[in-house]
Amino acid sequence: MAAANAGPLLETDDEISIAGGIFYFARLFGRELSEVIDAHYAEIAPDWFSRIKQNRIENAEPNYDDPADVRFLLSEAVGARSAVGDAIPKFDLRWRNQADALRRKLNNWFHNSLEPNIDTYLLLIGMIRELAAQSGLPLTQSIVAAEQRAKGIKSKAYVPQGSSPAPATTARPALAPEDADAAKKVVEKVKLIEKRPPIGGEWTGPHGARKIRISRQTRDVTENGISIRNLLGEDPDAVVDAWLRYLPEHQSGEARIADDGAVMAFKRGQAYLIGWLGEEPKPATATNGGLQGFALPYAYIFTGTDVREITSSRLLSKSAPESTKHLIAELSKRMTAEQLFEATEYGELFVTDENGVPDVLATVHKGVWFPGHLPG
Amino acid sequence: MQVNRCSVELIDGEVAYEGRPTDSTRGDSATQVGKLRKFRVTTTDTLNQIFGLIEWPDARPEVCCIEMIDGLEKYERLEDAGRLTLMPQANGTWLADVRAMRYNGRSYQTLGSVSEEELEELTGQTPKEFFAAIGCLGFGTREQLVGDDTRKRNQLAVLVKAGDLKAIAGLFVATRVMAVMNDLGE
């Protein structure tokens, strides 16, 4: 049944293929898991899903309509009192711990908090493959092939087939409409970010015709030699400071203003957004989730008096270029000591609940954050 | 032609150019009337600058800035610095040293030596691939290319067909415009 087991293989690392592939394997994993549970309980509890639903209602827990929803199944497998684990082949403590990690990551993914790139693909696909292989699910073969292909693309060892019609050796399924829709939403978010990047991020829109100069010496902004401080809002000094934070130091303060007020400077030939003239446009509503950006590949712990980056163990107070006193005070109001949180490239510091719903705690700029973590 | 983040447009036609050549090896620094062929360089950071290859009747050919139309102030440095001199060889080819605009500890860029790694960063390709793609006949040290045995024998250089504007413009843009764009040596 090679054709039945064949999953989509990436040809390139474009966002739509990556997002579609992740949704495809997540759904397939859920479907195959639900089939083995169905088979296990066929005799003794064919209504297992209804029973769990009822139980969740009684315990005021989030509910699901689909017994093959992977987030539902993983949440049940991780839960101490659920019988779902008993039905999963070779279910053990390792399976359970890995399922918990996968559940958290998939929750982030389904809430569009993870960027659809090759690293995210390999991470999620790899986690699914581990569990599928341990339980001997049919999708293992196709997910291993998908993972190998993605690794080949990442290392540039795989050369795309291009438009030349290569004979198909194995039937590859088209994405289901729900996977295609979900992938489209993730890609829409990518496009929104491209259109309105975070401060310090690459600006890909028109450069704008207005030329200004931001002076470190006079803390003034001039256009044709005339000060435009009166256009900088109620606190022009704060605006100038914010712009200078992102302006390359060795350059003479030249910047451009686009029609929508985006202020940009150039570094190594690339335009970067350094701020906005006048009112900053309202953030575009993030699709299917409350975050404007995607999660950065870092995790942080609030210590109660500081923030520690987990991998490096660096403390924010000793790393950030500017004082972090106000930020720590702000976080203290919202967090408990030793609480984990994440950040997006927009500087949104957030925690997620059990279902992956993000809650933004504060928004920071690069001056009060770990160097190199935020754009600019 | 594309050189990393620069677009290079070779402008048709040849005009007379009256000026003073940089090359003073013949001891005559008087004004001459040379033949000028121009190319426009536009970049992703808004530069629009015209450069030209001047072939003098009695001095080495060279590339210099003709007109700065628009762009960041840092490129204005190329109005006065960064000229590229070409050395005609007995077999009819031209030899050009591969040097680039760099900071070298100063507050402004001047021409200085450039490594192959730096060239790869400037061009987005290995130097060998890049120089072959723009039509250079060879890339290596002066010794490798023309058997130079002077103290400059290890100087990186390219050989081009005499008057090959595409190859010369490509070399100039990579080592001057891209080097200024990337703040080489900072």
XYZ file of C-alpha atoms in Angstrom:
562
model
C 0.000 0.000 0.000
C 2.776 2.375 -0.912
C 0.391 4.831 -2.509
C -1.905 4.905 0.510
C 1.054 5.611 2.768
C 2.532 8.322 0.617
C 2.299 11.755 2.183
C 3.118 15.105 0.633
C 6.829 15.687 0.117
C 8.173 19.211 0.048
C 9.631 20.419 -3.219
C 10.751 23.771 -1.784
C 10.677 25.461 1.599
C 7.852 27.840 0.668
C 5.456 28.671 3.488
C 2.331 27.222 1.902
C 3.917 23.792 1.343
C 5.434 23.758 4.801
C 2.233 24.808 6.539
C 0.163 22.406 4.430
C 2.548 19.547 5.208
C 2.409 20.159 8.947
C -1.375 20.313 8.975
C -1.541 17.191 6.801
C 0.638 15.059 9.088
C -0.949 16.427 12.271
C -4.389 15.458 10.988
C -3.230 12.097 9.669
C -1.606 11.329 13.012
C -4.878 12.178 14.777
C -6.872 10.023 12.367
C -4.619 6.990 12.738
C -4.537 7.365 16.517
C -8.330 7.534 16.665
C -8.529 4.407 14.466
C -6.367 2.375 16.840
C -8.425 3.634 19.786
C -11.641 2.735 17.932
C -10.254 -0.743 17.284
C -9.157 -1.158 20.896
C -12.528 -0.154 22.339
C -14.690 -1.672 19.559
C -16.010 -4.367 21.880
C -16.008 -2.842 25.331
C -16.578 0.870 24.761
C -17.443 1.796 21.164
C -18.838 5.100 22.501
C -15.499 6.075 24.101
C -15.511 9.507 22.471
C -19.001 10.411 23.752
C -18.018 9.277 27.228
C -14.920 11.453 27.230
C -16.928 14.396 25.907
C -19.436 13.985 28.710
C -16.638 13.747 31.240
C -15.089 16.943 29.928
C -18.414 18.731 30.169
C -18.738 17.641 33.794
C -15.232 18.894 34.549
C -15.730 22.146 32.626
C -12.830 21.319 30.322
C -12.502 22.433 26.704
C -14.287 20.065 24.361
C -13.790 18.818 20.845
C -16.205 17.694 18.124
C -13.876 15.358 16.305
C -12.498 12.147 17.858
C -9.598 12.382 15.419
C -8.568 15.891 16.532
C -4.912 15.413 17.354
C -4.924 18.050 20.098
C -7.826 16.290 21.811
C -6.158 12.881 21.600
C -2.808 14.150 22.858
C -4.469 16.013 25.689
C -6.315 12.830 26.679
C -3.168 10.710 26.365
C -1.332 13.092 28.670
C -4.190 13.312 31.188
C -3.750 11.118 34.247
C -7.294 9.773 34.415
C -7.947 9.091 30.731
C -8.144 5.604 29.264
C -6.945 6.775 25.860
C -3.360 5.845 26.706
C -4.396 2.235 27.329
C -5.568 1.976 23.731
C -2.372 3.310 22.162
C 0.150 0.600 21.198
C 3.354 0.748 23.251
C 2.116 3.673 25.287
C 4.512 4.365 28.182
C 5.915 7.237 30.202
C 8.196 8.255 27.350
C 5.255 8.340 24.922
C 3.304 10.402 27.389
C 6.082 12.936 27.965
C 6.733 13.310 24.270
C 3.005 13.631 23.627
C 2.874 16.444 26.166
C 5.708 18.282 24.403
C 4.055 17.728 21.012
C 0.672 18.861 22.344
C 2.174 22.164 23.496
C 3.949 22.746 20.203
C 0.881 21.815 18.147
C -1.245 24.143 20.262
C 1.189 26.937 19.372
C 1.076 25.857 15.757
C -2.726 25.775 15.546
C -2.794 29.250 17.105
C -0.382 30.488 14.425
C 2.324 31.281 16.972
C 5.009 29.320 15.131
C 6.553 30.536 11.911
C 5.973 28.203 8.945
C 9.631 27.556 8.164
C 11.702 24.432 7.590
C 12.848 24.307 11.229
C 9.285 24.338 12.514
C 8.379 21.658 9.967
C 11.259 19.418 11.024
C 10.507 19.956 14.703
C 6.808 19.078 14.487
C 7.156 16.330 11.913
C 9.999 14.815 13.918
C 7.942 14.801 17.120
C 4.994 13.156 15.348
C 7.331 10.613 13.730
C 8.754 9.580 17.134
C 5.309 8.778 18.530
C 4.008 7.211 15.319
C 7.078 4.963 15.072
C 6.828 3.836 18.687
C 3.190 2.853 18.177
C 3.782 1.395 14.721
C 1.250 3.646 13.001
C 1.015 3.329 9.194
C 1.993 6.968 8.651
C 5.515 6.299 9.954
C 6.874 5.373 6.547
C 5.570 8.472 4.800
C 6.563 10.841 7.591
C 10.125 9.482 7.583
C 10.268 10.168 3.842
C 8.861 13.674 4.392
C 11.404 14.347 7.119
C 14.303 13.151 4.960
C 13.149 15.318 2.087
C 12.902 18.368 4.358
C 16.394 17.733 5.674
C 17.600 17.488 2.074
C 15.976 20.825 1.256
C 17.438 22.454 4.348
C 20.942 21.241 3.545
C 20.406 22.103 -0.143
C 21.200 18.471 -0.997
C 17.773 18.113 -2.636
C 17.293 19.846 -5.966
C 13.630 20.592 -6.804
C 12.230 18.730 -9.785
C 11.261 22.011 -11.437
C 8.678 22.077 -14.159
C 10.027 19.082 -16.040
C 7.413 16.359 -15.948
C 9.064 13.595 -13.953
C 7.284 10.271 -13.989
C 5.402 9.852 -10.726
C 6.540 6.697 -8.977
C 4.160 7.075 -6.069
C 0.776 8.752 -5.850
C 0.933 11.819 -3.665
C -2.281 13.062 -2.087
C -3.433 16.633 -2.610
C -4.025 18.594 0.566
C -7.473 18.250 2.076
C -9.486 21.480 1.872
C -9.260 22.030 5.652
C -5.462 21.654 5.564
C -5.210 23.996 2.591
C -7.416 26.567 4.384
C -5.399 26.320 7.580
C -2.146 26.671 5.646
C -3.564 29.702 3.850
C -4.279 31.398 7.176
C -0.710 30.881 8.381
C 0.621 32.257 5.122
C -1.710 35.263 5.412
C -0.040 36.030 8.711
C 3.389 35.772 7.054
C 2.223 38.250 4.418
C 0.893 40.617 7.089
C 4.258 40.529 8.813
C 6.022 41.241 5.523
C 3.680 44.166 4.950
C 4.065 45.568 8.435
C 7.266 44.169 9.942
C 8.314 44.680 13.550
C 10.425 47.726 14.362
C 13.957 46.791 13.349
C 12.626 44.282 10.799
C 13.223 44.301 7.058
C 10.992 46.688 5.148
C 9.977 45.285 1.786
C 7.458 47.940 0.770
C 8.106 51.153 -1.173
C 10.952 53.243 0.253
C 9.103 56.524 0.221
C 10.236 59.779 -1.308
C 10.568 61.928 1.829
C 14.162 62.162 3.007
C 14.873 63.071 6.597
C 17.923 63.291 8.797
C 17.904 62.198 12.413
C 20.694 63.841 14.346
C 22.351 62.206 17.336
C 23.979 65.537 18.110
C 20.920 67.809 18.118
C 18.295 65.104 18.802
C 16.342 66.744 15.992
C 14.727 65.420 12.827
C 14.989 67.591 9.749
C 13.551 67.473 6.260
C 15.290 69.687 3.703
C 17.148 71.195 6.651
C 13.949 72.243 8.442
C 13.018 70.682 11.774
C 9.937 68.467 11.776
C 9.921 67.873 15.540
C 6.403 69.314 15.625
C 5.244 66.257 13.659
C 6.667 63.799 16.174
C 3.705 63.787 18.555
C 3.451 64.671 22.213
C 6.882 63.401 23.211
C 9.304 64.130 20.362
C 12.354 63.242 22.480
C 10.999 59.735 23.049
C 10.335 59.341 19.312
C 13.852 60.508 18.403
C 15.348 58.148 21.015
C 13.281 55.260 19.672
C 14.351 55.943 16.071
C 18.000 56.374 17.008
C 17.900 53.009 18.803
C 17.464 51.312 15.411
C 19.511 53.657 13.239
C 22.864 52.180 12.189
C 25.442 54.057 14.256
C 28.068 54.678 11.616
C 25.628 56.305 9.214
C 24.820 59.962 9.017
C 21.238 59.760 10.233
C 19.651 59.522 6.802
C 16.209 57.950 6.722
C 13.165 57.869 4.482
C 9.465 58.134 5.166
C 6.944 56.103 3.194
C 3.444 57.350 2.399
C 1.954 55.463 5.352
C 4.403 57.060 7.816
C 6.837 54.141 7.998
C 10.318 55.486 8.751
C 13.180 53.418 7.419
C 16.941 53.400 7.394
C 19.325 51.271 5.370
C 21.899 48.725 6.454
C 23.961 46.684 3.998
C 21.612 47.655 1.217
C 18.460 46.583 3.030
C 15.724 48.924 4.266
C 14.763 48.463 7.927
C 11.733 49.861 9.687
C 12.913 52.102 12.526
C 9.594 53.615 13.541
C 6.546 55.527 12.446
C 5.932 59.203 11.815
C 2.719 60.168 13.571
C 0.301 57.553 14.809
C 1.575 54.004 14.438
C -0.957 52.012 12.418
C -3.018 49.612 14.491
C -1.569 46.100 14.356
C -3.244 43.963 11.751
C -5.413 41.363 13.467
C -3.441 38.176 13.691
C -5.230 35.266 12.116
C -6.681 32.724 14.504
C -4.631 33.892 17.460
C -3.759 36.955 19.447
C -0.106 37.377 18.525
C 1.091 39.800 15.898
C 4.300 37.839 15.318
C 5.639 34.303 15.515
C 7.394 32.867 18.543
C 11.159 33.329 18.649
C 13.266 30.194 19.133
C 13.988 31.107 22.767
C 12.318 30.388 26.082
C 12.536 32.572 29.157
C 11.903 32.200 32.872
C 10.702 35.007 35.077
C 12.757 34.592 38.250
C 10.715 37.028 40.312
C 13.330 39.766 40.105
C 14.806 39.204 36.657
C 14.390 37.244 33.406
C 16.634 34.329 32.500
C 17.043 32.930 29.006
C 16.909 29.177 29.407
C 19.530 27.960 26.938
C 22.270 30.431 27.824
C 21.194 31.092 31.456
C 21.910 34.766 30.809
C 20.081 37.285 32.959
C 18.244 40.142 31.312
C 19.507 42.729 33.808
C 23.078 41.888 32.818
C 22.406 41.589 29.087
C 20.039 44.374 28.016
C 21.630 47.631 26.863
C 19.085 49.746 28.795
C 17.565 49.589 32.259
C 15.000 46.803 32.669
C 13.622 48.000 36.013
C 10.236 49.097 34.663
C 9.822 45.942 32.616
C 10.562 43.674 35.599
C 8.053 45.648 37.662
C 5.463 45.206 34.901
C 6.118 41.480 34.624
C 5.916 41.095 38.423
C 2.285 42.181 38.266
C 1.414 39.465 35.766
C 3.712 36.542 36.543
C 4.790 34.263 39.316
C 8.402 33.334 40.033
C 9.809 30.534 37.863
C 7.066 30.972 35.254
C 8.060 30.192 31.666
C 7.218 32.518 28.803
C 8.102 33.248 25.188
C 8.514 36.251 22.899
C 7.735 37.152 19.307
C 9.795 39.227 16.899
C 7.414 42.121 17.651
C 8.621 42.052 21.250
C 5.377 40.546 22.542
C 6.164 38.620 25.718
C 3.531 35.952 26.163
C 2.430 32.851 27.986
C 0.086 30.249 26.538
C -2.639 28.392 28.343
C -3.210 24.630 28.166
C -4.902 25.022 24.779
C -2.193 27.182 23.284
C -4.126 30.436 23.572
C -1.510 33.173 23.977
C -1.733 35.937 26.575
C 0.513 38.945 25.965
C 2.177 40.124 29.190
C 4.134 43.099 27.891
C 5.676 44.460 24.723
C 9.372 45.292 24.665
C 11.874 46.919 22.322
C 15.401 45.689 21.678
C 16.897 48.141 24.178
C 15.401 46.276 27.112
C 15.751 42.772 25.775
C 18.478 40.190 25.120
C 20.785 41.432 22.339
C 20.209 39.647 19.066
C 16.797 38.225 20.000
C 14.683 41.001 18.495
C 15.184 42.470 15.010
C 17.342 45.516 14.477
C 23.557 42.764 -14.981
C 23.007 42.088 -11.303
C 25.856 42.240 -8.799
C 24.409 41.159 -5.465
C 22.169 44.085 -4.402
C 23.221 46.297 -7.337
C 21.685 46.542 -10.779
C 24.115 47.581 -13.476
C 22.897 49.070 -16.738
C 25.454 49.459 -19.497
C 24.612 52.654 -21.371
C 24.958 52.510 -25.131
C 27.211 54.933 -26.926
C 30.561 56.559 -26.493
C 31.276 60.226 -25.831
C 34.404 62.324 -25.624
C 35.636 63.017 -22.113
C 38.071 65.762 -21.324
C 39.978 65.370 -18.098
C 43.149 64.508 -16.315
C 44.012 60.812 -16.113
C 44.908 59.299 -12.770
C 47.731 57.365 -14.392
C 50.801 59.542 -14.264
C 53.367 56.878 -15.100
C 54.215 58.734 -18.257
C 54.924 61.861 -16.287
C 52.382 63.872 -18.182
C 49.485 65.028 -16.089
C 48.065 67.398 -18.657
C 44.452 67.262 -19.713
C 43.559 64.719 -22.389
C 40.417 63.926 -24.335
C 39.463 60.313 -23.863
C 36.552 58.100 -24.905
C 33.901 57.546 -22.262
C 31.433 54.667 -21.998
C 29.017 54.883 -19.087
C 27.116 52.512 -16.809
C 24.419 53.241 -14.276
C 24.341 51.555 -10.877
C 21.129 51.432 -8.877
C 20.918 49.668 -5.541
C 18.351 48.391 -3.086
C 19.239 51.294 -0.789
C 18.221 53.962 -3.343
C 21.565 54.708 -5.022
C 21.456 55.969 -8.582
C 24.981 56.769 -9.728
C 26.650 56.903 -13.114
C 30.198 55.658 -13.581
C 32.238 55.431 -16.739
C 35.155 53.676 -18.378
C 37.521 56.224 -19.903
C 40.056 55.164 -22.501
C 42.754 57.867 -22.692
C 44.929 58.390 -25.755
C 48.097 58.457 -23.667
C 47.374 56.936 -20.252
C 45.946 53.775 -18.764
C 42.177 53.279 -19.021
C 40.254 53.855 -15.819
C 36.793 53.778 -14.252
C 35.513 56.717 -12.217
C 32.314 58.409 -11.092
C 30.627 60.573 -13.667
C 27.474 61.689 -11.836
C 25.901 61.056 -8.441
C 22.179 61.336 -9.034
C 20.636 60.084 -5.807
C 21.506 57.935 -2.835
C 22.888 57.797 0.666
C 25.683 60.190 1.507
C 28.193 57.411 2.038
C 28.264 56.741 -1.714
C 29.441 60.304 -2.349
C 32.857 59.012 -1.340
C 32.969 57.298 -4.736
C 32.896 60.691 -6.453
C 36.509 61.232 -5.453
C 37.871 57.851 -4.378
C 37.902 54.284 -5.648
C 39.043 54.839 -9.223
C 39.919 51.600 -10.996
C 42.940 51.660 -13.277
C 43.396 48.994 -15.924
C 46.817 47.851 -17.080
C 47.013 46.911 -20.790
C 49.100 43.797 -21.416
C 51.241 42.857 -24.386
C 48.712 40.252 -25.567
C 45.934 42.843 -25.786
C 44.214 41.970 -22.537
C 43.824 44.320 -19.570
C 44.894 43.492 -16.029
C 43.067 44.993 -13.046
C 43.980 44.685 -9.398
C 41.171 43.409 -7.211
C 41.103 45.902 -4.350
C 38.070 47.207 -2.511
C 36.854 50.277 -0.650
C 37.325 49.606 3.070
C 37.673 51.482 6.321
C 41.195 50.366 7.281
C 40.927 52.031 10.685
C 40.019 55.413 9.269
C 36.694 57.234 9.454
C 36.357 57.017 5.666
C 36.887 54.258 3.113
C 39.907 53.984 0.845
C 41.059 51.296 -1.551
C 42.709 48.378 0.206
C 43.300 44.675 -0.164
C 40.328 42.338 -0.053
C 40.273 38.640 0.808
C 38.505 35.946 -1.197
C 36.064 35.485 1.708
C 35.237 39.191 1.620
C 34.802 39.033 -2.143
C 32.366 36.168 -1.703
C 30.348 38.285 0.706
C 30.407 41.255 -1.668
C 29.355 39.279 -4.727
C 27.197 36.547 -3.205
C 29.222 33.969 -5.151
C 32.680 32.484 -4.976
C 35.065 34.982 -6.615
C 35.947 32.459 -9.287
C 32.279 31.949 -10.218
C 31.534 35.651 -10.084
C 34.421 36.793 -12.256
C 33.761 34.039 -14.782
C 30.073 34.995 -14.904
C 30.793 38.637 -15.733
C 33.216 37.639 -18.487
C 36.654 37.971 -16.925
C 39.313 35.870 -18.617
C 41.008 34.934 -15.371
C 41.133 35.522 -11.621
C 44.164 34.917 -9.439
C 47.334 36.610 -8.282
C 49.259 38.856 -10.614
C 51.943 36.174 -10.684
C 49.439 33.535 -11.776
C 47.843 35.749 -14.384
C 50.774 37.563 -15.987
C 53.880 36.103 -14.356
C 54.503 39.202 -12.255
C 57.613 38.739 -10.108
C 57.604 42.113 -8.395
C 56.594 42.731 -4.772
C 53.011 42.921 -6.035
C 53.048 39.364 -7.358
C 50.579 38.164 -4.691
C 48.089 40.939 -5.399
C 44.696 39.510 -6.441
C 43.774 40.576 -9.948
C 41.609 39.787 -12.960
C 42.339 39.712 -16.643
C 39.696 41.080 -18.988
C 39.329 41.469 -22.701
C 40.429 44.989 -23.660
C 37.459 47.342 -23.373
C 35.072 44.695 -21.992
C 32.711 47.112 -20.237
C 30.569 44.378 -18.671
C 33.486 42.668 -16.950
C 35.050 45.955 -15.863
C 31.757 47.366 -14.557
C 31.067 44.131 -12.663
C 34.479 44.249 -10.980
C 34.055 47.934 -10.125
C 30.565 47.525 -8.681
C 31.544 44.537 -6.520
C 34.667 46.138 -5.078
C 33.488 49.730 -4.844
C 29.713 50.059 -4.641
C 29.018 46.813 -2.762
C 31.983 47.485 -0.473
C 30.572 50.910 0.436
C 27.104 49.425 0.863
C 28.409 46.772 3.262
C 30.735 49.178 5.107
C 33.606 46.807 4.391
C 36.314 46.871 7.001
C 34.232 48.451 9.725
